[in-house]
Amino acid sequence: MDYLLQLAADPAAWVALVTLVAMEVVLGIDNLIFISILTNKLPEQFRSRARRIGIGLALIMRLALLGTIAIIVKLTTPIFEVLGQPFSWRDLILIAGGLFLVWKATTEIHHNVDPRTHAEDMKESRVTIGFTAAIVQILILDLVFSIDSIITAVGMTDHIPIMIIAVIAAVTCMLLAADPLAKFIEANPTVVMLALGFLIMIGMTLIAEGFGAHVPKGYVYAAMGFSTAIEALNMFARRRRAAGGSH
């Protein structure tokens, strides 16, 4: 109890908390985009439930990983080398997660470009397999993003209570933003392609990180922000043209 009171009275702890919450929210955007796109493929009555389950699993997983933080830190220890390049468990997880993300985004782009592909299979399996498949895929990406999130948190502070509060705050923001973001993506088809492009970029970033090539997150999010701004201008221009044509 004394430890928590001392922590609450420490200005440096509050700065670390605010910084870490902001960082966790930004890292959670990647996860949220994936969840939104994936759950939008389910029947409407299952979407919100799938999002809540997926985000709830992300929270449980991150809190569980915080409980095994000593093991998580060891995931960065190299376990073998290939041509002089060391690889740790974290690297392998990032590479696998990045490959999965690139594969999934590419598949979704293909389905959007040619929606007739596997249309009958999707109609038959959407309810029985689709919901379970969506949760499993969300769980896989939750694991990848959670490990990256916790390792980032460990690098920013040594205080477990600060990490726990930051994780809960970030996941709460994800929960609040999930339905509005998913509805916005569904209502704007061109945004789906943009978001899928983001997922490919994020996947390639994870793969690069896994192979030891550090990619500054600021560059990635700056590119995403610039692309989003251009798409917002395109949407505004389309609405103006539609409004002008209706008169």
PDB file of N, CA and C in Angstrom, residues 36 40 44 48 51 177-188:
ATOM      1  N   SER A  36     -11.928  -4.758 -36.667  1.00  0.00           N
ATOM      2  CA  SER A  36     -13.060  -4.122 -37.344  1.00  0.00           C
ATOM      3  C   SER A  36     -13.308  -4.745 -38.707  1.00  0.00           C
ATOM      4  N   ASN A  40     -16.588  -7.292 -39.552  1.00  0.00           N
ATOM      5  CA  ASN A  40     -17.556  -6.781 -40.522  1.00  0.00           C
ATOM      6  C   ASN A  40     -17.969  -7.837 -41.546  1.00  0.00           C
ATOM      7  N   GLU A  44     -24.609  -9.341 -39.199  1.00  0.00           N
ATOM      8  CA  GLU A  44     -24.667  -8.141 -38.369  1.00  0.00           C
ATOM      9  C   GLU A  44     -24.930  -8.435 -36.897  1.00  0.00           C
ATOM     10  N   SER A  48     -20.955  -7.090 -33.039  1.00  0.00           N
ATOM     11  CA  SER A  48     -20.592  -6.440 -31.772  1.00  0.00           C
ATOM     12  C   SER A  48     -20.097  -7.454 -30.751  1.00  0.00           C
ATOM     13  N   ARG A  51     -16.576  -8.440 -31.564  1.00  0.00           N
ATOM     14  CA  ARG A  51     -15.628  -7.376 -31.211  1.00  0.00           C
ATOM     15  C   ARG A  51     -15.371  -7.361 -29.707  1.00  0.00           C
ATOM     16  N   ALA A 177     -14.125   2.501 -29.107  1.00  0.00           N
ATOM     17  CA  ALA A 177     -13.980   2.903 -30.511  1.00  0.00           C
ATOM     18  C   ALA A 177     -14.333   1.801 -31.495  1.00  0.00           C
ATOM     19  N   ALA A 178     -14.476   0.571 -31.021  1.00  0.00           N
ATOM     20  CA  ALA A 178     -14.631  -0.582 -31.916  1.00  0.00           C
ATOM     21  C   ALA A 178     -15.863  -0.468 -32.824  1.00  0.00           C
ATOM     22  N   ASP A 179     -17.039  -0.277 -32.245  1.00  0.00           N
ATOM     23  CA  ASP A 179     -18.260  -0.230 -33.057  1.00  0.00           C
ATOM     24  C   ASP A 179     -18.295   0.975 -33.993  1.00  0.00           C
ATOM     25  N   PRO A 180     -18.001   2.203 -33.515  1.00  0.00           N
ATOM     26  CA  PRO A 180     -17.994   3.353 -34.444  1.00  0.00           C
ATOM     27  C   PRO A 180     -17.006   3.178 -35.597  1.00  0.00           C
ATOM     28  N   LEU A 181     -15.796   2.654 -35.303  1.00  0.00           N
ATOM     29  CA  LEU A 181     -14.801   2.462 -36.358  1.00  0.00           C
ATOM     30  C   LEU A 181     -15.273   1.421 -37.362  1.00  0.00           C
ATOM     31  N   ALA A 182     -15.817   0.312 -36.866  1.00  0.00           N
ATOM     32  CA  ALA A 182     -16.284  -0.747 -37.762  1.00  0.00           C
ATOM     33  C   ALA A 182     -17.427  -0.256 -38.652  1.00  0.00           C
ATOM     34  N   LYS A 183     -18.343   0.518 -38.095  1.00  0.00           N
ATOM     35  CA  LYS A 183     -19.459   1.052 -38.888  1.00  0.00           C
ATOM     36  C   LYS A 183     -18.964   2.046 -39.933  1.00  0.00           C
ATOM     37  N   PHE A 184     -17.974   2.863 -39.548  1.00  0.00           N
ATOM     38  CA  PHE A 184     -17.411   3.825 -40.496  1.00  0.00           C
ATOM     39  C   PHE A 184     -16.734   3.100 -41.650  1.00  0.00           C
ATOM     40  N   ILE A 185     -15.966   2.045 -41.334  1.00  0.00           N
ATOM     41  CA  ILE A 185     -15.279   1.273 -42.379  1.00  0.00           C
ATOM     42  C   ILE A 185     -16.289   0.610 -43.307  1.00  0.00           C
ATOM     43  N   GLU A 186     -17.360   0.057 -42.722  1.00  0.00           N
ATOM     44  CA  GLU A 186     -18.383  -0.614 -43.532  1.00  0.00           C
ATOM     45  C   GLU A 186     -19.115   0.380 -44.440  1.00  0.00           C
ATOM     46  N   ALA A 187     -19.360   1.591 -43.951  1.00  0.00           N
ATOM     47  CA  ALA A 187     -20.112   2.596 -44.722  1.00  0.00           C
ATOM     48  C   ALA A 187     -19.281   3.232 -45.828  1.00  0.00           C
ATOM     49  N   ASN A 188     -17.969   3.052 -45.768  1.00  0.00           N
ATOM     50  CA  ASN A 188     -17.083   3.665 -46.759  1.00  0.00           C
ATOM     51  C   ASN A 188     -16.175   2.598 -47.365  1.00  0.00           C
TER      52      ASN A 188
END
